[in-house]
PDB file of N, CA and C in Angstrom:
ATOM      1  N   MET A   1      69.077  84.137  93.930  1.00  0.00           N
ATOM      2  CA  MET A   1      70.002  84.357  95.037  1.00  0.00           C
ATOM      3  C   MET A   1      69.617  83.321  96.209  1.00  0.00           C
ATOM      4  N   THR A   2      71.114  82.878  96.940  1.00  0.00           N
ATOM      5  CA  THR A   2      70.198  81.654  97.464  1.00  0.00           C
ATOM      6  C   THR A   2      70.745  81.940  98.818  1.00  0.00           C
ATOM      7  N   ASP A   3      69.460  81.615  99.873  1.00  0.00           N
ATOM      8  CA  ASP A   3      69.216  81.890 101.027  1.00  0.00           C
ATOM      9  C   ASP A   3      70.658  81.756 102.123  1.00  0.00           C
ATOM     10  N   GLU A   4      70.936  83.029 102.497  1.00  0.00           N
ATOM     11  CA  GLU A   4      72.510  82.899 103.222  1.00  0.00           C
ATOM     12  C   GLU A   4      72.186  82.781 104.600  1.00  0.00           C
ATOM     13  N   TRP A   5      70.869  82.369 105.221  1.00  0.00           N
ATOM     14  CA  TRP A   5      70.042  81.882 106.131  1.00  0.00           C
ATOM     15  C   TRP A   5      69.830  80.588 107.049  1.00  0.00           C
ATOM     16  N   ALA A   6      69.826  80.392 108.216  1.00  0.00           N
ATOM     17  CA  ALA A   6      69.467  78.701 108.762  1.00  0.00           C
ATOM     18  C   ALA A   6      68.767  79.228 109.745  1.00  0.00           C
ATOM     19  N   ILE A   7      67.738  78.167 110.285  1.00  0.00           N
ATOM     20  CA  ILE A   7      67.260  78.376 111.483  1.00  0.00           C
ATOM     21  C   ILE A   7      68.065  77.105 112.326  1.00  0.00           C
ATOM     22  N   TYR A   8      68.240  77.299 113.641  1.00  0.00           N
ATOM     23  CA  TYR A   8      68.793  76.175 114.538  1.00  0.00           C
ATOM     24  C   TYR A   8      68.410  76.665 115.785  1.00  0.00           C
ATOM     25  N   ASN A   9      68.141  75.699 116.163  1.00  0.00           N
ATOM     26  CA  ASN A   9      67.903  76.194 117.570  1.00  0.00           C
ATOM     27  C   ASN A   9      67.014  76.718 117.915  1.00  0.00           C
ATOM     28  N   GLY A  10      66.166  77.302 117.093  1.00  0.00           N
ATOM     29  CA  GLY A  10      64.782  78.002 116.972  1.00  0.00           C
ATOM     30  C   GLY A  10      64.932  79.507 116.100  1.00  0.00           C
ATOM     31  N   LYS A  11      66.328  79.704 116.388  1.00  0.00           N
ATOM     32  CA  LYS A  11      66.972  80.824 116.051  1.00  0.00           C
ATOM     33  C   LYS A  11      67.654  81.053 114.526  1.00  0.00           C
ATOM     34  N   ARG A  12      67.518  82.329 114.216  1.00  0.00           N
ATOM     35  CA  ARG A  12      67.992  82.465 112.619  1.00  0.00           C
ATOM     36  C   ARG A  12      69.273  82.537 112.637  1.00  0.00           C
ATOM     37  N   VAL A  13      70.425  82.093 111.945  1.00  0.00           N
ATOM     38  CA  VAL A  13      71.690  81.837 111.997  1.00  0.00           C
ATOM     39  C   VAL A  13      72.362  82.248 110.678  1.00  0.00           C
ATOM     40  N   ALA A  14      73.438  82.615 110.483  1.00  0.00           N
ATOM     41  CA  ALA A  14      74.597  82.514 109.292  1.00  0.00           C
ATOM     42  C   ALA A  14      74.536  81.162 108.981  1.00  0.00           C
ATOM     43  N   LYS A  15      74.326  80.936 107.404  1.00  0.00           N
ATOM     44  CA  LYS A  15      74.227  79.771 106.548  1.00  0.00           C
ATOM     45  C   LYS A  15      75.767  79.035 107.017  1.00  0.00           C
ATOM     46  N   GLY A  16      75.762  77.786 107.369  1.00  0.00           N
ATOM     47  CA  GLY A  16      76.978  76.949 108.584  1.00  0.00           C
ATOM     48  C   GLY A  16      77.510  77.462 109.343  1.00  0.00           C
ATOM     49  N   TRP A  17      76.632  78.150 109.936  1.00  0.00           N
ATOM     50  CA  TRP A  17      76.526  78.165 111.781  1.00  0.00           C
ATOM     51  C   TRP A  17      76.323  77.105 112.228  1.00  0.00           C
ATOM     52  N   PRO A  18      74.974  76.412 111.832  1.00  0.00           N
ATOM     53  CA  PRO A  18      74.849  75.147 112.807  1.00  0.00           C
ATOM     54  C   PRO A  18      76.197  73.654 112.971  1.00  0.00           C
ATOM     55  N   GLU A  19      76.879  73.964 111.582  1.00  0.00           N
ATOM     56  CA  GLU A  19      78.202  72.880 112.166  1.00  0.00           C
ATOM     57  C   GLU A  19      79.225  73.175 112.510  1.00  0.00           C
ATOM     58  N   LYS A  20      78.952  74.311 112.602  1.00  0.00           N
ATOM     59  CA  LYS A  20      80.405  75.014 113.434  1.00  0.00           C
ATOM     60  C   LYS A  20      79.825  74.933 115.064  1.00  0.00           C
ATOM     61  N   VAL A  21      78.329  74.613 115.622  1.00  0.00           N
ATOM     62  CA  VAL A  21      77.819  74.553 116.914  1.00  0.00           C
ATOM     63  C   VAL A  21      78.177  73.042 117.376  1.00  0.00           C
ATOM     64  N   GLU A  22      77.860  72.300 115.797  1.00  0.00           N
ATOM     65  CA  GLU A  22      78.210  71.061 115.846  1.00  0.00           C
ATOM     66  C   GLU A  22      79.190  70.314 116.060  1.00  0.00           C
ATOM     67  N   ARG A  23      79.969  70.959 115.565  1.00  0.00           N
ATOM     68  CA  ARG A  23      81.534  70.666 115.805  1.00  0.00           C
ATOM     69  C   ARG A  23      82.416  70.957 117.521  1.00  0.00           C
ATOM     70  N   ALA A  24      81.698  72.283 117.768  1.00  0.00           N
ATOM     71  CA  ALA A  24      81.689  72.658 119.063  1.00  0.00           C
ATOM     72  C   ALA A  24      81.431  71.304 120.334  1.00  0.00           C
ATOM     73  N   GLN A  25      80.529  70.520 119.627  1.00  0.00           N
ATOM     74  CA  GLN A  25      79.970  69.394 121.167  1.00  0.00           C
ATOM     75  C   GLN A  25      81.140  68.527 120.941  1.00  0.00           C
ATOM     76  N   LEU A  26      82.017  68.041 119.491  1.00  0.00           N
ATOM     77  CA  LEU A  26      83.319  67.398 119.524  1.00  0.00           C
ATOM     78  C   LEU A  26      84.641  67.351 120.803  1.00  0.00           C
ATOM     79  N   LYS A  27      84.567  69.174 121.244  1.00  0.00           N
ATOM     80  CA  LYS A  27      85.519  69.382 121.711  1.00  0.00           C
ATOM     81  C   LYS A  27      85.115  69.799 123.372  1.00  0.00           C
ATOM     82  N   THR A  28      85.319  68.805 124.419  1.00  0.00           N
ATOM     83  CA  THR A  28      84.528  68.477 125.298  1.00  0.00           C
ATOM     84  C   THR A  28      85.607  68.655 126.502  1.00  0.00           C
ATOM     85  N   THR A  29      86.917  69.110 126.059  1.00  0.00           N
ATOM     86  CA  THR A  29      87.738  69.272 127.504  1.00  0.00           C
ATOM     87  C   THR A  29      88.890  70.615 126.306  1.00  0.00           C
ATOM     88  N   VAL A  30      89.318  71.334 127.710  1.00  0.00           N
ATOM     89  CA  VAL A  30      90.371  71.976 126.834  1.00  0.00           C
ATOM     90  C   VAL A  30      91.456  71.969 128.182  1.00  0.00           C
ATOM     91  N   THR A  31      93.042  72.343 128.150  1.00  0.00           N
ATOM     92  CA  THR A  31      93.876  71.968 128.466  1.00  0.00           C
ATOM     93  C   THR A  31      94.530  73.819 129.114  1.00  0.00           C
ATOM     94  N   ILE A  32      94.558  73.774 130.489  1.00  0.00           N
ATOM     95  CA  ILE A  32      94.759  75.009 131.158  1.00  0.00           C
ATOM     96  C   ILE A  32      95.834  74.668 132.182  1.00  0.00           C
ATOM     97  N   ARG A  33      96.574  75.128 131.407  1.00  0.00           N
ATOM     98  CA  ARG A  33      98.119  75.228 132.729  1.00  0.00           C
ATOM     99  C   ARG A  33      98.825  73.838 132.620  1.00  0.00           C
ATOM    100  N   GLY A  34      98.451  73.007 131.772  1.00  0.00           N
ATOM    101  CA  GLY A  34      98.726  71.708 131.851  1.00  0.00           C
ATOM    102  C   GLY A  34      97.991  70.864 132.605  1.00  0.00           C
ATOM    103  N   VAL A  35      96.606  70.982 132.393  1.00  0.00           N
ATOM    104  CA  VAL A  35      95.465  70.047 133.324  1.00  0.00           C
ATOM    105  C   VAL A  35      94.487  69.966 132.114  1.00  0.00           C
ATOM    106  N   VAL A  36      93.891  69.067 131.689  1.00  0.00           N
ATOM    107  CA  VAL A  36      92.752  69.123 130.792  1.00  0.00           C
ATOM    108  C   VAL A  36      91.474  69.015 131.920  1.00  0.00           C
ATOM    109  N   MET A  37      90.813  69.715 131.223  1.00  0.00           N
ATOM    110  CA  MET A  37      89.617  70.033 132.234  1.00  0.00           C
ATOM    111  C   MET A  37      88.227  69.784 131.173  1.00  0.00           C
ATOM    112  N   GLN A  38      86.950  69.689 131.914  1.00  0.00           N
ATOM    113  CA  GLN A  38      85.839  69.554 131.547  1.00  0.00           C
ATOM    114  C   GLN A  38      85.430  70.778 130.875  1.00  0.00           C
ATOM    115  N   ARG A  39      84.874  71.541 129.576  1.00  0.00           N
ATOM    116  CA  ARG A  39      84.436  72.005 129.665  1.00  0.00           C
ATOM    117  C   ARG A  39      83.155  72.415 130.036  1.00  0.00           C
ATOM    118  N   ILE A  40      82.632  73.894 130.448  1.00  0.00           N
ATOM    119  CA  ILE A  40      81.344  73.612 130.729  1.00  0.00           C
ATOM    120  C   ILE A  40      80.047  73.942 129.836  1.00  0.00           C
ATOM    121  N   PRO A  41      79.070  73.054 130.094  1.00  0.00           N
ATOM    122  CA  PRO A  41      78.095  73.323 129.095  1.00  0.00           C
ATOM    123  C   PRO A  41      76.860  74.426 129.052  1.00  0.00           C
ATOM    124  N   TYR A  42      76.351  74.910 128.288  1.00  0.00           N
ATOM    125  CA  TYR A  42      75.583  76.027 128.709  1.00  0.00           C
ATOM    126  C   TYR A  42      74.387  75.787 129.615  1.00  0.00           C
ATOM    127  N   GLY A  43      73.907  76.747 130.038  1.00  0.00           N
ATOM    128  CA  GLY A  43      73.059  76.210 131.380  1.00  0.00           C
ATOM    129  C   GLY A  43      73.771  75.391 132.304  1.00  0.00           C
ATOM    130  N   LYS A  44      75.243  74.946 132.263  1.00  0.00           N
ATOM    131  CA  LYS A  44      75.927  74.696 134.096  1.00  0.00           C
ATOM    132  C   LYS A  44      77.061  76.006 134.397  1.00  0.00           C
ATOM    133  N   GLU A  45      76.710  76.579 133.843  1.00  0.00           N
ATOM    134  CA  GLU A  45      77.801  78.042 134.316  1.00  0.00           C
ATOM    135  C   GLU A  45      77.666  78.578 135.331  1.00  0.00           C
ATOM    136  N   GLY A  46      76.219  78.347 136.213  1.00  0.00           N
ATOM    137  CA  GLY A  46      75.937  78.357 137.904  1.00  0.00           C
ATOM    138  C   GLY A  46      76.073  80.069 137.914  1.00  0.00           C
ATOM    139  N   ARG A  47      75.624  80.687 139.118  1.00  0.00           N
ATOM    140  CA  ARG A  47      75.438  81.750 139.843  1.00  0.00           C
ATOM    141  C   ARG A  47      74.382  82.764 138.673  1.00  0.00           C
ATOM    142  N   GLY A  48      73.752  82.270 138.192  1.00  0.00           N
ATOM    143  CA  GLY A  48      73.019  82.958 137.624  1.00  0.00           C
ATOM    144  C   GLY A  48      73.609  84.011 135.557  1.00  0.00           C
ATOM    145  N   TRP A  49      74.359  82.646 135.139  1.00  0.00           N
ATOM    146  CA  TRP A  49      74.967  83.480 134.273  1.00  0.00           C
ATOM    147  C   TRP A  49      74.597  83.495 132.878  1.00  0.00           C
ATOM    148  N   CYS A  50      73.460  82.650 132.616  1.00  0.00           N
ATOM    149  CA  CYS A  50      72.242  83.040 131.791  1.00  0.00           C
ATOM    150  C   CYS A  50      71.134  82.059 132.160  1.00  0.00           C
ATOM    151  N   ASN A  51      70.319  82.290 130.610  1.00  0.00           N
ATOM    152  CA  ASN A  51      68.874  82.040 131.154  1.00  0.00           C
ATOM    153  C   ASN A  51      68.578  80.916 129.728  1.00  0.00           C
ATOM    154  N   ALA A  52      69.099  79.749 130.127  1.00  0.00           N
ATOM    155  CA  ALA A  52      68.925  78.350 129.667  1.00  0.00           C
ATOM    156  C   ALA A  52      67.910  77.842 128.749  1.00  0.00           C
ATOM    157  N   ASN A  53      66.854  78.413 129.647  1.00  0.00           N
ATOM    158  CA  ASN A  53      65.589  78.376 128.779  1.00  0.00           C
ATOM    159  C   ASN A  53      65.542  78.829 127.371  1.00  0.00           C
ATOM    160  N   VAL A  54      66.191  79.368 126.819  1.00  0.00           N
ATOM    161  CA  VAL A  54      66.253  79.944 125.598  1.00  0.00           C
ATOM    162  C   VAL A  54      68.248  79.797 124.972  1.00  0.00           C
ATOM    163  N   PRO A  55      68.229  79.912 123.492  1.00  0.00           N
ATOM    164  CA  PRO A  55      69.521  79.047 122.960  1.00  0.00           C
ATOM    165  C   PRO A  55      70.087  80.791 123.738  1.00  0.00           C
ATOM    166  N   CYS A  56      71.472  80.186 123.646  1.00  0.00           N
ATOM    167  CA  CYS A  56      72.894  80.909 123.931  1.00  0.00           C
ATOM    168  C   CYS A  56      72.859  82.482 122.896  1.00  0.00           C
ATOM    169  N   HIS A  57      72.772  83.609 123.631  1.00  0.00           N
ATOM    170  CA  HIS A  57      72.305  84.689 122.896  1.00  0.00           C
ATOM    171  C   HIS A  57      73.516  85.132 121.188  1.00  0.00           C
ATOM    172  N   ASP A  58      74.640  84.155 122.028  1.00  0.00           N
ATOM    173  CA  ASP A  58      75.892  84.738 121.146  1.00  0.00           C
ATOM    174  C   ASP A  58      76.298  83.633 120.132  1.00  0.00           C
ATOM    175  N   CYS A  59      76.038  82.155 120.650  1.00  0.00           N
ATOM    176  CA  CYS A  59      76.452  80.939 119.825  1.00  0.00           C
ATOM    177  C   CYS A  59      75.089  80.016 119.507  1.00  0.00           C
ATOM    178  N   VAL A  60      74.200  80.496 119.730  1.00  0.00           N
ATOM    179  CA  VAL A  60      72.695  79.701 119.799  1.00  0.00           C
ATOM    180  C   VAL A  60      73.011  77.990 120.392  1.00  0.00           C
ATOM    181  N   ALA A  61      74.165  77.987 121.425  1.00  0.00           N
ATOM    182  CA  ALA A  61      73.638  76.779 122.065  1.00  0.00           C
ATOM    183  C   ALA A  61      72.769  76.833 122.994  1.00  0.00           C
ATOM    184  N   ARG A  62      71.659  75.186 122.414  1.00  0.00           N
ATOM    185  CA  ARG A  62      70.805  75.193 124.003  1.00  0.00           C
ATOM    186  C   ARG A  62      71.297  74.482 125.181  1.00  0.00           C
ATOM    187  N   LYS A  63      70.615  74.405 126.006  1.00  0.00           N
ATOM    188  CA  LYS A  63      71.226  73.902 127.295  1.00  0.00           C
ATOM    189  C   LYS A  63      71.515  72.621 127.059  1.00  0.00           C
ATOM    190  N   GLY A  64      72.668  72.265 127.794  1.00  0.00           N
ATOM    191  CA  GLY A  64      73.280  71.115 127.421  1.00  0.00           C
ATOM    192  C   GLY A  64      74.165  70.813 126.652  1.00  0.00           C
ATOM    193  N   GLN A  65      74.678  71.865 125.333  1.00  0.00           N
ATOM    194  CA  GLN A  65      75.413  71.835 124.572  1.00  0.00           C
ATOM    195  C   GLN A  65      76.338  72.678 124.776  1.00  0.00           C
ATOM    196  N   TYR A  66      77.913  72.564 124.356  1.00  0.00           N
ATOM    197  CA  TYR A  66      78.575  73.439 124.209  1.00  0.00           C
ATOM    198  C   TYR A  66      78.458  74.435 123.643  1.00  0.00           C
ATOM    199  N   HIS A  67      79.351  75.630 124.113  1.00  0.00           N
ATOM    200  CA  HIS A  67      79.171  77.087 122.973  1.00  0.00           C
ATOM    201  C   HIS A  67      80.278  76.406 121.940  1.00  0.00           C
ATOM    202  N   VAL A  68      80.449  77.906 121.027  1.00  0.00           N
ATOM    203  CA  VAL A  68      81.266  77.704 119.899  1.00  0.00           C
ATOM    204  C   VAL A  68      82.407  77.889 120.724  1.00  0.00           C
ATOM    205  N   PRO A  69      83.762  77.746 120.052  1.00  0.00           N
ATOM    206  CA  PRO A  69      84.796  78.209 120.790  1.00  0.00           C
ATOM    207  C   PRO A  69      84.762  80.037 120.472  1.00  0.00           C
ATOM    208  N   GLY A  70      85.225  80.661 121.604  1.00  0.00           N
ATOM    209  CA  GLY A  70      85.396  82.720 121.408  1.00  0.00           C
ATOM    210  C   GLY A  70      84.178  83.077 121.365  1.00  0.00           C
ATOM    211  N   CYS A  71      82.762  82.276 122.052  1.00  0.00           N
ATOM    212  CA  CYS A  71      81.810  83.097 122.517  1.00  0.00           C
ATOM    213  C   CYS A  71      81.452  83.084 123.875  1.00  0.00           C
ATOM    214  N   ASP A  72      81.486  84.478 123.969  1.00  0.00           N
ATOM    215  CA  ASP A  72      81.489  85.628 125.127  1.00  0.00           C
ATOM    216  C   ASP A  72      80.837  84.599 126.109  1.00  0.00           C
ATOM    217  N   MET A  73      79.679  84.052 126.000  1.00  0.00           N
ATOM    218  CA  MET A  73      79.256  83.484 127.218  1.00  0.00           C
ATOM    219  C   MET A  73      79.809  82.194 127.715  1.00  0.00           C
ATOM    220  N   GLU A  74      80.834  81.781 127.371  1.00  0.00           N
ATOM    221  CA  GLU A  74      81.247  80.233 127.844  1.00  0.00           C
ATOM    222  C   GLU A  74      82.303  80.761 129.135  1.00  0.00           C
ATOM    223  N   ARG A  75      82.303  80.008 130.193  1.00  0.00           N
ATOM    224  CA  ARG A  75      83.149  80.218 131.050  1.00  0.00           C
ATOM    225  C   ARG A  75      83.979  78.989 130.968  1.00  0.00           C
ATOM    226  N   CYS A  76      85.273  79.678 131.562  1.00  0.00           N
ATOM    227  CA  CYS A  76      86.238  78.857 131.780  1.00  0.00           C
ATOM    228  C   CYS A  76      86.556  78.107 133.049  1.00  0.00           C
ATOM    229  N   PRO A  77      86.336  76.951 132.604  1.00  0.00           N
ATOM    230  CA  PRO A  77      86.457  75.994 133.737  1.00  0.00           C
ATOM    231  C   PRO A  77      87.635  75.777 134.880  1.00  0.00           C
ATOM    232  N   ALA A  78      88.408  76.994 134.676  1.00  0.00           N
ATOM    233  CA  ALA A  78      89.543  77.408 135.746  1.00  0.00           C
ATOM    234  C   ALA A  78      89.211  78.316 136.734  1.00  0.00           C
ATOM    235  N   CYS A  79      89.028  79.432 136.217  1.00  0.00           N
ATOM    236  CA  CYS A  79      88.736  80.590 136.717  1.00  0.00           C
ATOM    237  C   CYS A  79      87.194  81.224 136.965  1.00  0.00           C
ATOM    238  N   ARG A  80      86.612  80.893 136.169  1.00  0.00           N
ATOM    239  CA  ARG A  80      84.829  80.917 136.077  1.00  0.00           C
ATOM    240  C   ARG A  80      84.775  82.107 135.105  1.00  0.00           C
ATOM    241  N   SER A  81      85.980  83.137 134.813  1.00  0.00           N
ATOM    242  CA  SER A  81      85.402  83.964 134.081  1.00  0.00           C
ATOM    243  C   SER A  81      85.036  84.030 132.620  1.00  0.00           C
ATOM    244  N   GLN A  82      84.658  84.772 131.380  1.00  0.00           N
ATOM    245  CA  GLN A  82      84.731  84.354 130.322  1.00  0.00           C
ATOM    246  C   GLN A  82      86.269  83.608 129.710  1.00  0.00           C
ATOM    247  N   ALA A  83      85.120  82.808 129.135  1.00  0.00           N
ATOM    248  CA  ALA A  83      86.879  82.102 128.534  1.00  0.00           C
ATOM    249  C   ALA A  83      87.438  82.640 127.930  1.00  0.00           C
ATOM    250  N   PHE A  84      86.779  83.463 126.620  1.00  0.00           N
ATOM    251  CA  PHE A  84      87.686  84.097 125.458  1.00  0.00           C
ATOM    252  C   PHE A  84      88.597  85.421 126.306  1.00  0.00           C
ATOM    253  N   LEU A  85      88.016  85.800 127.355  1.00  0.00           N
ATOM    254  CA  LEU A  85      89.328  86.695 127.728  1.00  0.00           C
ATOM    255  C   LEU A  85      89.692  86.557 129.112  1.00  0.00           C
ATOM    256  N   CYS A  86      90.005  85.625 129.792  1.00  0.00           N
ATOM    257  CA  CYS A  86      90.667  85.267 130.947  1.00  0.00           C
ATOM    258  C   CYS A  86      91.847  85.024 130.760  1.00  0.00           C
ATOM    259  N   GLY A  87      92.603  84.356 129.466  1.00  0.00           N
ATOM    260  CA  GLY A  87      93.858  84.262 129.573  1.00  0.00           C
ATOM    261  C   GLY A  87      94.420  82.705 129.739  1.00  0.00           C
ATOM    262  N   CYS A  88      93.537  81.917 130.663  1.00  0.00           N
ATOM    263  CA  CYS A  88      94.083  80.343 131.851  1.00  0.00           C
ATOM    264  C   CYS A  88      94.716  79.593 130.723  1.00  0.00           C
ATOM    265  N   GLU A  89      93.814  79.708 129.284  1.00  0.00           N
ATOM    266  CA  GLU A  89      94.594  78.398 128.397  1.00  0.00           C
ATOM    267  C   GLU A  89      95.532  78.770 127.623  1.00  0.00           C
ATOM    268  N   ASP A  90      96.224  79.983 127.395  1.00  0.00           N
ATOM    269  CA  ASP A  90      97.389  80.554 126.976  1.00  0.00           C
ATOM    270  C   ASP A  90      98.323  80.174 128.517  1.00  0.00           C
ATOM    271  N   ALA A  91      98.043  79.947 129.455  1.00  0.00           N
ATOM    272  CA  ALA A  91      99.111  80.494 130.656  1.00  0.00           C
ATOM    273  C   ALA A  91      99.699  79.187 130.752  1.00  0.00           C
ATOM    274  N   PRO A  92     101.277  79.172 130.954  1.00  0.00           N
ATOM    275  CA  PRO A  92     102.118  78.126 131.433  1.00  0.00           C
ATOM    276  C   PRO A  92     101.458  77.007 131.845  1.00  0.00           C
ATOM    277  N   PRO A  93     101.774  75.682 132.130  1.00  0.00           N
ATOM    278  CA  PRO A  93     101.554  74.598 133.228  1.00  0.00           C
ATOM    279  C   PRO A  93     102.454  75.208 134.573  1.00  0.00           C
ATOM    280  N   ARG A  94     101.792  75.317 135.643  1.00  0.00           N
ATOM    281  CA  ARG A  94     102.858  75.314 136.945  1.00  0.00           C
ATOM    282  C   ARG A  94     103.890  74.296 137.141  1.00  0.00           C
ATOM    283  N   PRO A  95     104.655  74.463 137.764  1.00  0.00           N
ATOM    284  CA  PRO A  95     105.981  73.271 138.040  1.00  0.00           C
ATOM    285  C   PRO A  95     105.727  72.205 138.613  1.00  0.00           C
ATOM    286  N   GLY A  96     105.784  71.387 138.346  1.00  0.00           N
ATOM    287  CA  GLY A  96     105.302  69.888 138.977  1.00  0.00           C
ATOM    288  C   GLY A  96     103.803  69.471 139.239  1.00  0.00           C
ATOM    289  N   GLN A  97     103.008  70.346 138.509  1.00  0.00           N
ATOM    290  CA  GLN A  97     101.600  70.175 138.542  1.00  0.00           C
ATOM    291  C   GLN A  97     101.273  69.098 137.814  1.00  0.00           C
ATOM    292  N   PRO A  98     100.606  67.656 137.761  1.00  0.00           N
ATOM    293  CA  PRO A  98      99.932  67.082 137.488  1.00  0.00           C
ATOM    294  C   PRO A  98      99.062  66.781 136.555  1.00  0.00           C
ATOM    295  N   SER A  99      99.025  66.263 135.209  1.00  0.00           N
ATOM    296  CA  SER A  99      97.946  66.424 134.006  1.00  0.00           C
ATOM    297  C   SER A  99      97.284  65.784 134.431  1.00  0.00           C
ATOM    298  N   ASP A 100      96.164  65.807 134.458  1.00  0.00           N
ATOM    299  CA  ASP A 100      94.865  64.758 134.897  1.00  0.00           C
ATOM    300  C   ASP A 100      93.589  66.064 134.208  1.00  0.00           C
ATOM    301  N   VAL A 101      92.406  65.024 134.724  1.00  0.00           N
ATOM    302  CA  VAL A 101      91.122  65.256 133.845  1.00  0.00           C
ATOM    303  C   VAL A 101      90.393  65.796 135.265  1.00  0.00           C
ATOM    304  N   ARG A 102      89.578  66.791 135.408  1.00  0.00           N
ATOM    305  CA  ARG A 102      88.720  67.010 136.440  1.00  0.00           C
ATOM    306  C   ARG A 102      87.546  67.433 135.546  1.00  0.00           C
ATOM    307  N   PRO A 103      86.238  67.301 136.376  1.00  0.00           N
ATOM    308  CA  PRO A 103      85.324  67.690 135.959  1.00  0.00           C
ATOM    309  C   PRO A 103      85.015  69.327 136.297  1.00  0.00           C
ATOM    310  N   ALA A 104      84.141  69.900 135.364  1.00  0.00           N
ATOM    311  CA  ALA A 104      83.942  71.370 135.990  1.00  0.00           C
ATOM    312  C   ALA A 104      83.051  71.062 137.130  1.00  0.00           C
ATOM    313  N   SER A 105      83.234  72.186 137.843  1.00  0.00           N
ATOM    314  CA  SER A 105      82.308  72.472 138.941  1.00  0.00           C
ATOM    315  C   SER A 105      81.394  73.599 138.741  1.00  0.00           C
ATOM    316  N   PRO A 106      80.297  73.941 139.357  1.00  0.00           N
ATOM    317  CA  PRO A 106      79.263  74.902 138.610  1.00  0.00           C
ATOM    318  C   PRO A 106      79.566  75.906 140.076  1.00  0.00           C
TER     319      PRO A 106
END
């Protein structure tokens, strides 16, 4: 029987999960209402959102890494709610809104 688990960021994860975390690091922006915004790395969420001294409890990202898309701990850079629930990414652009890149602020 092959090992179905791996250790990543000090946590036991499903085999193949480390590659998902690594791929998430390549997606540094998200488009919300036609505006390209910087994703918020783990530990930069602000307001006591998490304990970044340990890996994320959901996707095992470590401090400074981006969460795996769909992680329940990732914050939306537009509304600061949980990114996977807020709906901002699916919202249409506002009329006349310029497309630009803005850094996420904690």
